[in-house]
mmCIF file of C-alpha atoms in Angstrom:
data_model
loop_
_atom_site.group_PDB
_atom_site.id
_atom_site.type_symbol
_atom_site.label_atom_id
_atom_site.label_comp_id
_atom_site.label_asym_id
_atom_site.label_seq_id
_atom_site.Cartn_x
_atom_site.Cartn_y
_atom_site.Cartn_z
ATOM 1 C CA MET A 1 30.131 -10.368 70.226
ATOM 2 C CA LYS A 2 31.007 -13.791 71.424
ATOM 3 C CA SER A 3 34.890 -14.861 71.379
ATOM 4 C CA LYS A 4 36.089 -17.838 70.099
ATOM 5 C CA PRO A 5 36.907 -20.693 72.741
ATOM 6 C CA ASP A 6 40.100 -21.472 73.179
ATOM 7 C CA ALA A 7 41.311 -24.475 71.006
ATOM 8 C CA ALA A 8 43.627 -25.859 73.501
ATOM 9 C CA ALA A 9 41.029 -25.750 76.247
ATOM 10 C CA PRO A 10 38.967 -29.124 77.116
ATOM 11 C CA GLN A 11 35.657 -28.983 75.632
ATOM 12 C CA ARG A 12 32.510 -29.747 77.593
ATOM 13 C CA ASN A 13 30.464 -32.819 76.197
ATOM 14 C CA VAL A 14 27.104 -31.786 76.029
ATOM 15 C CA ASP A 15 25.192 -34.399 74.172
ATOM 16 C CA ALA A 16 21.629 -36.219 74.167
ATOM 17 C CA GLY A 17 23.502 -39.265 75.784
ATOM 18 C CA ALA A 18 24.407 -37.715 79.009
ATOM 19 C CA GLN A 19 23.569 -39.022 82.085
ATOM 20 C CA PRO A 20 20.148 -38.120 83.817
ATOM 21 C CA TRP A 21 19.738 -36.752 87.499
ATOM 22 C CA MET A 22 18.354 -39.181 90.295
ATOM 23 C CA LEU A 23 16.300 -38.525 92.586
ATOM 24 C CA VAL A 24 17.231 -40.228 96.155
ATOM 25 C CA GLU A 25 14.741 -40.379 99.348
ATOM 26 C CA THR A 26 16.387 -40.114 102.713
ATOM 27 C CA LEU A 27 13.502 -39.876 104.639
ATOM 28 C CA HIS A 28 15.074 -42.724 107.273
ATOM 29 C CA GLN A 29 18.361 -42.559 108.650
ATOM 30 C CA ASP A 30 18.496 -46.162 107.641
ATOM 31 C CA ARG A 31 17.253 -45.842 104.188
ATOM 32 C CA ALA A 32 18.394 -43.977 101.142
ATOM 33 C CA THR A 33 16.346 -45.497 97.770
ATOM 34 C CA LEU A 34 15.945 -44.437 94.415
ATOM 35 C CA VAL A 35 12.538 -42.717 93.319
ATOM 36 C CA SER A 36 13.018 -41.137 89.728
ATOM 37 C CA LEU A 37 15.553 -41.638 87.317
ATOM 38 C CA GLY A 38 15.786 -38.933 84.691
ATOM 39 C CA GLY A 39 12.145 -37.808 85.862
ATOM 40 C CA ARG A 40 10.502 -41.445 85.191
ATOM 41 C CA LEU A 41 9.095 -43.049 88.516
ATOM 42 C CA ARG A 42 11.718 -45.865 90.361
ATOM 43 C CA GLU A 43 9.453 -47.325 93.195
ATOM 44 C CA MET A 44 12.287 -46.865 96.106
ATOM 45 C CA SER A 45 14.389 -48.990 93.949
ATOM 46 C CA SER A 46 17.981 -50.375 94.710
ATOM 47 C CA LEU A 47 20.416 -46.837 94.699
ATOM 48 C CA PRO A 48 23.518 -48.899 94.678
ATOM 49 C CA ARG A 49 22.390 -50.967 91.523
ATOM 50 C CA ALA A 50 21.097 -48.263 89.882
ATOM 51 C CA VAL A 51 25.047 -46.215 90.361
ATOM 52 C CA ARG A 52 26.561 -49.234 89.124
ATOM 53 C CA SER A 53 24.441 -49.395 86.280
ATOM 54 C CA THR A 54 24.914 -45.839 85.635
ATOM 55 C CA VAL A 55 29.228 -46.085 85.375
ATOM 56 C CA GLY A 56 29.901 -49.679 84.830
ATOM 57 C CA GLY A 57 32.684 -51.549 84.735
ATOM 58 C CA ARG A 58 35.667 -52.020 87.567
ATOM 59 C CA SER A 59 35.438 -48.636 89.180
ATOM 60 C CA SER A 60 31.372 -49.254 89.857
ATOM 61 C CA ALA A 61 32.207 -50.606 93.108
ATOM 62 C CA GLN A 62 34.590 -47.542 93.739
ATOM 63 C CA VAL A 63 32.045 -44.822 92.585
ATOM 64 C CA TRP A 64 29.414 -46.089 94.504
ATOM 65 C CA ALA A 65 31.345 -46.061 98.059
ATOM 66 C CA GLU A 66 31.731 -42.384 96.989
ATOM 67 C CA VAL A 67 28.402 -41.859 96.390
ATOM 68 C CA ALA A 68 27.331 -43.620 99.670
ATOM 69 C CA ARG A 69 30.225 -41.487 101.677
ATOM 70 C CA SER A 70 28.578 -38.481 100.066
ATOM 71 C CA ILE A 71 25.004 -39.028 101.091
ATOM 72 C CA ASP A 72 26.303 -39.328 104.475
ATOM 73 C CA VAL A 73 28.151 -35.660 104.236
ATOM 74 C CA VAL A 74 25.031 -34.620 102.750
ATOM 75 C CA ARG A 75 22.719 -35.641 105.273
ATOM 76 C CA GLU A 76 24.825 -34.375 107.741
ATOM 77 C CA HIS A 77 25.098 -30.933 106.470
ATOM 78 C CA ALA A 78 22.217 -30.556 104.381
ATOM 79 C CA ALA A 79 24.390 -28.775 101.958
ATOM 80 C CA SER A 80 25.391 -29.276 98.471
ATOM 81 C CA ARG A 81 28.608 -31.451 97.257
ATOM 82 C CA ASP A 82 30.668 -31.668 94.353
ATOM 83 C CA VAL A 83 33.670 -34.067 94.288
ATOM 84 C CA THR A 84 35.436 -35.642 91.058
ATOM 85 C CA ILE A 85 37.525 -39.233 91.588
ATOM 86 C CA PRO A 86 40.035 -40.694 89.616
ATOM 87 C CA THR A 87 38.150 -43.648 88.042
ATOM 88 C CA GLY A 88 40.636 -46.028 85.905
ATOM 89 C CA SER A 89 41.898 -43.752 82.829
ATOM 90 C CA GLY A 90 39.414 -41.411 83.607
ATOM 91 C CA ARG A 91 37.450 -38.917 86.248
ATOM 92 C CA THR A 92 34.041 -39.657 87.405
ATOM 93 C CA ARG A 93 32.167 -36.538 88.925
ATOM 94 C CA VAL A 94 29.241 -36.903 91.768
ATOM 95 C CA VAL A 95 27.087 -34.117 92.323
ATOM 96 C CA LEU A 96 24.705 -33.326 94.982
ATOM 97 C CA HIS A 97 21.885 -31.572 95.854
ATOM 98 C CA PRO A 98 19.797 -31.838 99.444
ATOM 99 C CA VAL A 99 15.732 -31.605 99.099
ATOM 100 C CA VAL A 100 15.864 -29.859 102.659
ATOM 101 C CA GLY A 101 12.621 -30.142 105.183
ATOM 102 C CA PRO A 102 11.117 -27.744 107.318
ATOM 103 C CA SER A 103 13.018 -29.120 110.383
ATOM 104 C CA GLY A 104 16.282 -29.091 108.463
ATOM 105 C CA ALA A 105 16.267 -32.519 107.797
ATOM 106 C CA VAL A 106 17.120 -33.560 104.391
ATOM 107 C CA HIS A 107 14.339 -35.574 102.998
ATOM 108 C CA GLY A 108 15.976 -36.070 99.397
ATOM 109 C CA ILE A 109 19.069 -35.789 97.563
ATOM 110 C CA ALA A 110 18.813 -34.723 93.351
ATOM 111 C CA LEU A 111 22.313 -37.062 92.310
ATOM 112 C CA TRP A 112 24.205 -37.004 89.207
ATOM 113 C CA VAL A 113 26.897 -39.538 88.318
ATOM 114 C CA GLY A 114 28.802 -38.991 85.145
ATOM 115 C CA ASP A 115 32.136 -38.601 83.581
ATOM 116 C CA ALA A 116 34.029 -35.403 84.514
ATOM 117 C CA GLU A 117 34.602 -34.345 80.959
ATOM 118 C CA SER A 118 30.594 -34.046 80.286
ATOM 119 C CA ALA A 119 28.410 -31.219 80.981
ATOM 120 C CA VAL A 120 26.271 -31.584 84.138
ATOM 121 C CA PRO A 121 22.595 -31.368 82.725
ATOM 122 C CA GLN A 122 20.032 -28.594 83.820
ATOM 123 C CA ARG A 123 18.655 -29.926 87.706
ATOM 124 C CA PRO A 124 15.087 -30.285 87.311
ATOM 125 C CA GLU A 125 13.422 -28.258 90.332
ATOM 126 C CA ASP A 126 10.599 -30.982 90.933
ATOM 127 C CA ALA A 127 10.948 -31.976 94.370
ATOM 128 C CA LEU A 128 9.473 -30.709 97.442
ATOM 129 C CA ALA A 129 10.139 -32.061 101.501
ATOM 130 C CA VAL A 130 7.065 -32.671 102.901
ATOM 131 C CA THR A 131 6.306 -32.958 106.882
ATOM 132 C CA PHE A 132 2.703 -34.254 108.255
ATOM 133 C CA GLU A 133 2.362 -33.310 111.874
ATOM 134 C CA SER A 134 0.322 -36.127 113.213
ATOM 135 C CA GLU A 135 -1.247 -34.003 116.323
ATOM 136 C CA ARG A 136 -2.150 -31.119 114.084
ATOM 137 C CA ARG A 137 -3.052 -32.901 110.764
ATOM 138 C CA ALA A 138 -1.158 -30.785 108.745
ATOM 139 C CA PHE A 139 1.406 -30.630 106.140
ATOM 140 C CA VAL A 140 4.493 -28.450 106.790
ATOM 141 C CA VAL A 141 7.272 -27.217 103.977
ATOM 142 C CA ASP A 142 10.199 -25.041 103.799
ATOM 143 C CA ALA A 143 9.341 -21.772 102.864
ATOM 144 C CA ASP A 144 12.826 -21.684 100.753
ATOM 145 C CA CYS A 145 12.246 -25.049 98.782
ATOM 146 C CA LEU A 146 8.738 -24.121 97.909
ATOM 147 C CA ARG A 147 10.429 -20.734 96.572
ATOM 148 C CA ALA A 148 12.843 -23.283 94.519
ATOM 149 C CA LEU A 149 9.452 -24.382 93.086
ATOM 150 C CA ALA A 150 7.414 -21.544 92.073
ATOM 151 C CA THR A 151 8.722 -17.836 91.411
ATOM 152 C CA ASP A 152 6.876 -14.754 92.260
ATOM 153 C CA LEU A 153 5.638 -16.174 95.714
ATOM 154 C CA PRO A 154 4.956 -13.076 98.264
ATOM 155 C CA SER A 155 7.403 -12.777 101.590
ATOM 156 C CA ASP A 156 5.000 -13.723 103.490
ATOM 157 C CA ILE A 157 4.008 -17.207 102.132
ATOM 158 C CA ARG A 158 2.163 -19.918 104.380
ATOM 159 C CA THR A 159 4.092 -22.800 105.213
ATOM 160 C CA SER A 160 1.740 -25.200 107.040
ATOM 161 C CA PHE A 161 -1.224 -26.248 104.730
ATOM 162 C CA THR A 162 -4.720 -28.396 106.306
ATOM 163 C CA SER A 163 -5.009 -31.771 105.176
ATOM 164 C CA PRO A 164 -8.303 -30.342 103.307
ATOM 165 C CA GLU A 165 -6.014 -27.749 101.341
ATOM 166 C CA VAL A 166 -3.807 -30.411 100.253
ATOM 167 C CA PHE A 167 -6.347 -33.260 99.344
ATOM 168 C CA ARG A 168 -8.449 -30.676 97.416
ATOM 169 C CA LYS A 169 -5.160 -29.753 95.711
ATOM 170 C CA ILE A 170 -4.147 -32.809 94.668
ATOM 171 C CA ASP A 171 -5.888 -36.041 93.767
ATOM 172 C CA VAL A 172 -4.321 -38.959 95.554
ATOM 173 C CA ASP A 173 -5.150 -42.409 93.173
ATOM 174 C CA ASP A 174 -5.539 -44.173 97.148
ATOM 175 C CA ALA A 175 -6.691 -41.438 99.092
ATOM 176 C CA VAL A 176 -8.261 -43.722 101.322
ATOM 177 C CA GLY A 177 -5.234 -45.344 101.840
ATOM 178 C CA ALA A 178 -3.268 -42.430 102.220
ATOM 179 C CA ILE A 179 -5.163 -41.098 105.128
ATOM 180 C CA GLY A 180 -5.306 -44.683 106.896
ATOM 181 C CA ALA A 181 -1.624 -44.745 106.661
ATOM 182 C CA LEU A 182 -0.885 -41.259 107.820
ATOM 183 C CA LEU A 183 -3.465 -41.059 110.655
ATOM 184 C CA GLN A 184 -2.785 -44.534 112.392
ATOM 185 C CA PRO A 185 -2.391 -44.155 116.031
ATOM 186 C CA ALA A 186 0.902 -45.907 116.409
ATOM 187 C CA PRO A 187 3.023 -46.234 113.315
ATOM 188 C CA ASP A 188 5.908 -48.243 113.702
ATOM 189 C CA ASP A 189 9.281 -46.640 113.282
ATOM 190 C CA GLY A 190 10.071 -46.156 109.503
ATOM 191 C CA ALA A 191 6.466 -47.404 108.454
ATOM 192 C CA THR A 192 5.948 -46.206 105.001
ATOM 193 C CA TRP A 193 3.589 -45.342 102.359
ATOM 194 C CA THR A 194 4.091 -44.512 99.115
ATOM 195 C CA GLY A 195 1.485 -43.711 96.180
ATOM 196 C CA LEU A 196 0.841 -41.579 93.251
ATOM 197 C CA ALA A 197 -1.232 -38.282 92.607
ATOM 198 C CA SER A 198 -2.347 -36.438 89.917
ATOM 199 C CA THR A 199 -2.841 -32.270 90.023
ATOM 200 C CA THR A 200 -4.037 -29.638 88.088
ATOM 201 C CA HIS A 201 -2.715 -26.905 89.931
ATOM 202 C CA LEU A 202 0.620 -26.977 88.756
ATOM 203 C CA PRO A 203 2.090 -25.897 85.245
ATOM 204 C CA GLY A 204 3.769 -28.752 83.436
ATOM 205 C CA VAL A 205 3.255 -31.364 85.932
ATOM 206 C CA SER A 206 0.420 -33.683 85.693
ATOM 207 C CA ARG A 207 1.585 -36.810 88.169
ATOM 208 C CA LEU A 208 3.018 -36.679 91.511
ATOM 209 C CA ASP A 209 4.927 -39.424 93.247
ATOM 210 C CA LEU A 210 4.444 -39.270 97.032
ATOM 211 C CA VAL A 211 6.473 -41.111 100.017
ATOM 212 C CA PHE A 212 5.831 -40.737 103.419
ATOM 213 C CA THR A 213 8.248 -41.976 106.356
ATOM 214 C CA ALA A 214 6.888 -42.142 109.998
ATOM 215 C CA ASP A 215 9.746 -40.814 112.071
ATOM 216 C CA ASP A 216 10.997 -42.947 115.504
ATOM 217 C CA ASP A 217 8.048 -41.744 117.754
ATOM 218 C CA GLY A 218 5.385 -41.212 115.512
ATOM 219 C CA SER A 219 4.625 -37.658 115.977
ATOM 220 C CA THR A 220 5.567 -37.034 112.211
ATOM 221 C CA TRP A 221 5.790 -38.275 108.958
ATOM 222 C CA ARG A 222 8.716 -37.076 106.654
ATOM 223 C CA GLY A 223 7.704 -36.557 102.902
ATOM 224 C CA LEU A 224 8.921 -36.231 99.871
ATOM 225 C CA VAL A 225 7.226 -35.043 96.984
ATOM 226 C CA HIS A 226 8.213 -34.920 93.255
ATOM 227 C CA ALA A 227 6.988 -34.830 89.687
ATOM 228 C CA VAL A 228 7.205 -38.101 87.900
ATOM 229 C CA GLU A 229 6.555 -39.122 83.757
ATOM 230 C CA SER A 230 4.025 -41.677 84.642
ATOM 231 C CA GLU A 231 0.796 -42.580 82.684
ATOM 232 C CA THR A 232 -0.281 -45.294 85.206
ATOM 233 C CA VAL A 233 -3.472 -44.549 86.980
ATOM 234 C CA ALA A 234 -4.164 -46.626 89.972
ATOM 235 C CA GLN A 235 -7.625 -48.160 89.945
ATOM 236 C CA PRO A 236 -9.678 -46.672 93.126
ATOM 237 C CA ARG A 237 -9.872 -48.649 96.419
ATOM 238 C CA LEU A 238 -14.047 -49.431 96.925
ATOM 239 C CA GLU A 239 -14.068 -46.994 99.449
ATOM 240 C CA THR A 240 -12.152 -44.081 97.287
ATOM 241 C CA ALA A 241 -14.588 -44.391 94.263
ATOM 242 C CA ALA A 242 -17.394 -44.416 97.157
ATOM 243 C CA PHE A 243 -16.083 -40.998 98.208
ATOM 244 C CA ALA A 244 -16.182 -40.051 94.683
ATOM 245 C CA ALA A 245 -19.317 -40.763 93.934
ATOM 246 C CA LEU A 246 -20.944 -39.105 97.182
ATOM 247 C CA GLY A 247 -19.557 -36.055 95.991
ATOM 248 C CA GLN A 248 -20.957 -36.055 92.507
ATOM 249 C CA VAL A 249 -24.721 -37.011 93.144
ATOM 250 C CA SER A 250 -24.924 -34.836 96.430
ATOM 251 C CA PRO A 251 -23.534 -31.660 94.958
ATOM 252 C CA GLN A 252 -25.868 -29.342 97.388
ATOM 253 C CA MET A 253 -24.593 -31.191 100.669
ATOM 254 C CA ALA A 254 -21.620 -30.377 102.405
ATOM 255 C CA LEU A 255 -19.585 -33.287 103.075
ATOM 256 C CA VAL A 256 -16.507 -34.041 104.889
ATOM 257 C CA LEU A 257 -14.301 -36.730 106.287
ATOM 258 C CA MET A 258 -13.459 -36.100 109.665
ATOM 259 C CA ASP A 259 -11.116 -37.828 112.122
ATOM 260 C CA VAL A 260 -13.040 -38.494 115.411
ATOM 261 C CA THR A 261 -10.107 -38.330 117.594
ATOM 262 C CA HIS A 262 -8.887 -34.555 117.232
ATOM 263 C CA ASN A 263 -11.993 -33.659 115.489
ATOM 264 C CA ARG A 264 -9.843 -32.289 112.391
ATOM 265 C CA LEU A 265 -11.265 -31.746 109.072
ATOM 266 C CA ILE A 266 -9.479 -34.444 106.614
ATOM 267 C CA ARG A 267 -10.953 -34.377 102.967
ATOM 268 C CA TRP A 268 -13.915 -32.874 101.340
ATOM 269 C CA LEU A 269 -15.844 -34.861 99.584
ATOM 270 C CA THR A 270 -18.004 -32.190 98.345
ATOM 271 C CA ASP A 271 -17.151 -28.235 98.076
ATOM 272 C CA PRO A 272 -16.895 -26.956 101.669
ATOM 273 C CA VAL A 273 -19.622 -24.503 103.587
ATOM 274 C CA PRO A 274 -18.280 -21.356 101.870
ATOM 275 C CA GLN A 275 -16.666 -18.606 103.646
ATOM 276 C CA ILE A 276 -15.604 -20.486 106.629
ATOM 277 C CA GLN A 277 -12.560 -19.829 108.410
ATOM 278 C CA TRP A 278 -11.339 -23.325 108.751
ATOM 279 C CA LYS A 279 -8.691 -23.685 111.764
ATOM 280 C CA GLY A 280 -5.267 -24.037 110.843
ATOM 281 C CA ILE A 281 -5.456 -22.021 107.556
ATOM 282 C CA VAL A 282 -5.240 -18.295 109.158
ATOM 283 C CA ASP A 283 -4.827 -19.161 112.698
ATOM 284 C CA ASP A 284 -5.107 -22.346 115.155
ATOM 285 C CA ARG A 285 -8.684 -21.542 116.539
ATOM 286 C CA ASP A 286 -11.487 -23.936 116.752
ATOM 287 C CA THR A 287 -13.844 -23.355 113.735
ATOM 288 C CA PRO A 288 -16.883 -23.674 115.999
ATOM 289 C CA HIS A 289 -18.129 -21.452 118.557
ATOM 290 C CA PRO A 290 -16.283 -22.282 122.205
ATOM 291 C CA ASP A 291 -20.221 -23.062 123.301
ATOM 292 C CA ASP A 292 -20.870 -25.429 120.735
ATOM 293 C CA VAL A 293 -16.879 -26.923 120.481
ATOM 294 C CA THR A 294 -18.078 -28.715 124.010
ATOM 295 C CA ARG A 295 -21.190 -29.700 122.744
ATOM 296 C CA ILE A 296 -19.330 -31.544 119.547
ATOM 297 C CA PHE A 297 -16.754 -33.455 121.499
ATOM 298 C CA ALA A 298 -19.479 -34.849 123.967
ATOM 299 C CA ALA A 299 -21.401 -36.276 120.885
ATOM 300 C CA ALA A 300 -18.000 -37.636 119.370
ATOM 301 C CA SER A 301 -16.640 -39.515 122.621
ATOM 302 C CA GLY A 302 -19.563 -42.226 121.994
ATOM 303 C CA MET A 303 -18.019 -42.624 118.712
ATOM 304 C CA TYR A 304 -14.410 -42.577 120.034
ATOM 305 C CA ALA A 305 -15.247 -44.876 122.501
ATOM 306 C CA GLY A 306 -17.256 -47.228 120.296
ATOM 307 C CA THR A 307 -20.342 -47.220 121.763
ATOM 308 C CA GLU A 308 -22.039 -45.340 119.308
ATOM 309 C CA THR A 309 -21.635 -45.500 115.676
ATOM 310 C CA SER A 310 -23.878 -42.118 114.941
ATOM 311 C CA THR A 311 -24.275 -38.845 116.089
ATOM 312 C CA SER A 312 -25.965 -35.296 115.353
ATOM 313 C CA VAL A 313 -25.207 -31.655 116.585
ATOM 314 C CA ASP A 314 -27.727 -29.307 114.969
ATOM 315 C CA GLY A 315 -27.251 -25.100 115.596
ATOM 316 C CA ILE A 316 -23.318 -25.380 115.291
ATOM 317 C CA ARG A 317 -21.956 -21.523 114.739
ATOM 318 C CA LEU A 318 -18.926 -21.931 112.674
ATOM 319 C CA ARG A 319 -16.424 -18.481 112.304
ATOM 320 C CA ARG A 320 -16.918 -16.767 109.222
ATOM 321 C CA ILE A 321 -14.188 -14.658 106.935
ATOM 322 C CA GLY A 322 -14.460 -11.316 108.004
ATOM 323 C CA GLY A 323 -17.086 -11.899 111.352
ATOM 324 C CA GLY A 324 -20.208 -13.435 112.306
ATOM 325 C CA TRP A 325 -21.055 -17.432 112.344
ATOM 326 C CA THR A 326 -22.623 -19.714 109.571
ATOM 327 C CA VAL A 327 -25.076 -21.946 111.636
ATOM 328 C CA VAL A 328 -25.101 -25.628 110.389
ATOM 329 C CA ASP A 329 -26.844 -28.809 111.390
ATOM 330 C CA ALA A 330 -24.687 -31.920 111.451
ATOM 331 C CA ARG A 331 -24.999 -35.277 111.140
ATOM 332 C CA ALA A 332 -21.910 -37.958 111.838
ATOM 333 C CA ALA A 333 -21.601 -41.893 110.802
ATOM 334 C CA LEU A 334 -18.510 -43.478 111.708
ATOM 335 C CA LEU A 335 -16.911 -45.348 108.928
ATOM 336 C CA PRO A 336 -16.025 -49.349 109.578
ATOM 337 C CA ARG A 337 -12.454 -49.794 110.288
ATOM 338 C CA GLU A 338 -9.872 -52.292 111.133
ATOM 339 C CA LYS A 339 -8.260 -52.248 114.772
ATOM 340 C CA SER A 340 -5.362 -50.715 114.455
ATOM 341 C CA SER A 341 -6.611 -47.878 111.583
ATOM 342 C CA PRO A 342 -7.917 -44.445 112.789
ATOM 343 C CA ARG A 343 -11.316 -43.534 113.854
ATOM 344 C CA LEU A 344 -12.876 -41.762 110.677
ATOM 345 C CA MET A 345 -16.528 -40.175 110.333
ATOM 346 C CA LEU A 346 -18.358 -39.003 107.481
ATOM 347 C CA VAL A 347 -20.410 -35.515 108.331
ATOM 348 C CA GLN A 348 -23.110 -34.099 106.654
ATOM 349 C CA MET A 349 -23.372 -30.368 107.344
ATOM 350 C CA THR A 350 -26.389 -28.366 106.279
ATOM 351 C CA VAL A 351 -26.790 -24.554 106.555
ATOM 352 C CA VAL A 352 -29.253 -23.223 108.161
ATOM 353 C CA GLY A 353 -28.387 -19.743 109.144
ATOM 354 C CA HIS A 354 -26.426 -16.974 110.134
ATOM 355 C CA THR A 355 -25.996 -15.143 113.370
ATOM 356 C CA ASP A 356 -23.401 -12.169 114.566
ATOM 357 C CA ASP A 357 -22.954 -13.146 117.732
ATOM 358 C CA PRO A 358 -19.833 -11.852 119.449
ATOM 359 C CA ASP A 359 -16.513 -13.973 119.081
ATOM 360 C CA PRO A 360 -15.183 -14.468 122.674
ATOM 361 C CA VAL A 361 -12.213 -16.334 121.300
ATOM 362 C CA PRO A 362 -8.447 -14.699 120.948
ATOM 363 C CA VAL A 363 -6.776 -15.077 118.074
ATOM 364 C CA ASP A 364 -3.830 -16.650 119.912
ATOM 365 C CA ASP A 365 -5.911 -19.573 121.187
ATOM 366 C CA THR A 366 -5.120 -22.667 119.889
ATOM 367 C CA GLY A 367 -8.332 -24.683 120.244
ATOM 368 C CA HIS A 368 -9.503 -27.845 122.110
ATOM 369 C CA PRO A 369 -7.734 -30.721 123.118
ATOM 370 C CA SER A 370 -8.106 -33.733 121.708
ATOM 371 C CA LEU A 371 -10.150 -36.783 122.966
ATOM 372 C CA LEU A 372 -6.854 -38.113 123.684
ATOM 373 C CA ASP A 373 -5.942 -35.676 126.343
#
C-alpha cells in the first residue's frame, strides 16, 4: 500500500499545460536550430526565439544564455545536463539529453525548459543520429542510440546499412533531391539538405523529418532523423515520379539507380534481384565476380568521362547468398544532370542463369576502387 504524500513537501505540478520537449539539431559546429517542438515539425527555425517564447518575461534573455551555454557543454562532453537557475521570483529548469552519432559527435539535443516546480514530461525517444559515408555510400548509426529506439535488438546488431536498404525502408518525398545532395562530388562545408519521408517499418511512426549536413571535407554527412506529426506530403519532382512509375509498370524487370563513380547501388526502383549478397550487407566484397568487375568498370569509364551515355555488360555473375552465382545481363543509361550533380545511371538487370563457379575472393577483401582512384 502506498503511503500518503507529505503535505509539507512541495508537490510537482503535472498538468496538461506542461512545456513540451524540443529537438535541436547540432549538425554543424556553428549552428543549433529547432527542428521539432512537442513532436511538431519546425523546419530549422530559430532556437533563441523558441526559448524566449517558452519562458517569456524579463528572464527570457537570462534563460537563453543558460541554454546556449548548456548546449556547448553537452556538445563537448556528449553527456546529459540538468541545471536550475533563479529567474525573477521563481526558478527555471533546463534539461538536455544528447543524440549521439557513431563517431561520438552530438548530432542533436533533446531540450526541455520550464518551471523548476513542474514535472518534466517523459522524453520521447524519437530521434536517431545518422552518418552518411560518401565513399562507401553507406548510412551508419550508433548501436546504443539504435537500442534506445527499439527493444529486443540482438547483441550483434548491424550499424551500417547500404543506400538501397535505407531507401527501401524509408520513402523520401523528394528522393531525387536527397540522392543528388548526398552524392554531390564536393559539397561545401555546412551544406544542408532537409526533407520529409514516410515509413511503414516503425511502429507508431508514419512521418519522418531528415536533416543532413556536410562536414568540412565532404567525406561524410551528419544526419538527424526524427519522427514528426505532419500530414504534409510534398509533391514529388518529375524525376521521382518517373522512377516510381518505372517500378510500377515493369515489375518483371530489376531496375536500380546506380552511382557511376563508385559503381554502387543507390536505390532499387523494383524488387531487387533475389538472393544476392549485395556489397556492404554481409561484408565489403564486390558483389560481381572479380573478372566481371573489371569488365563493368571498363564499360562505365566512358560514361564517367562523358563520352558515352549508355553501355551494356552481359553475363555478369552476382554472388548468391549461400554460395554460387546468379548470372545477369545488364543495360545502363546515364541520367541527365547538372554540372555539379553526381553521375547517376539507370541499370536494368535481367536474370539469364546460374553457375557454381568457385568464389576466389577472400571475405576480408574490400573490392575494386572507384573510378576516381
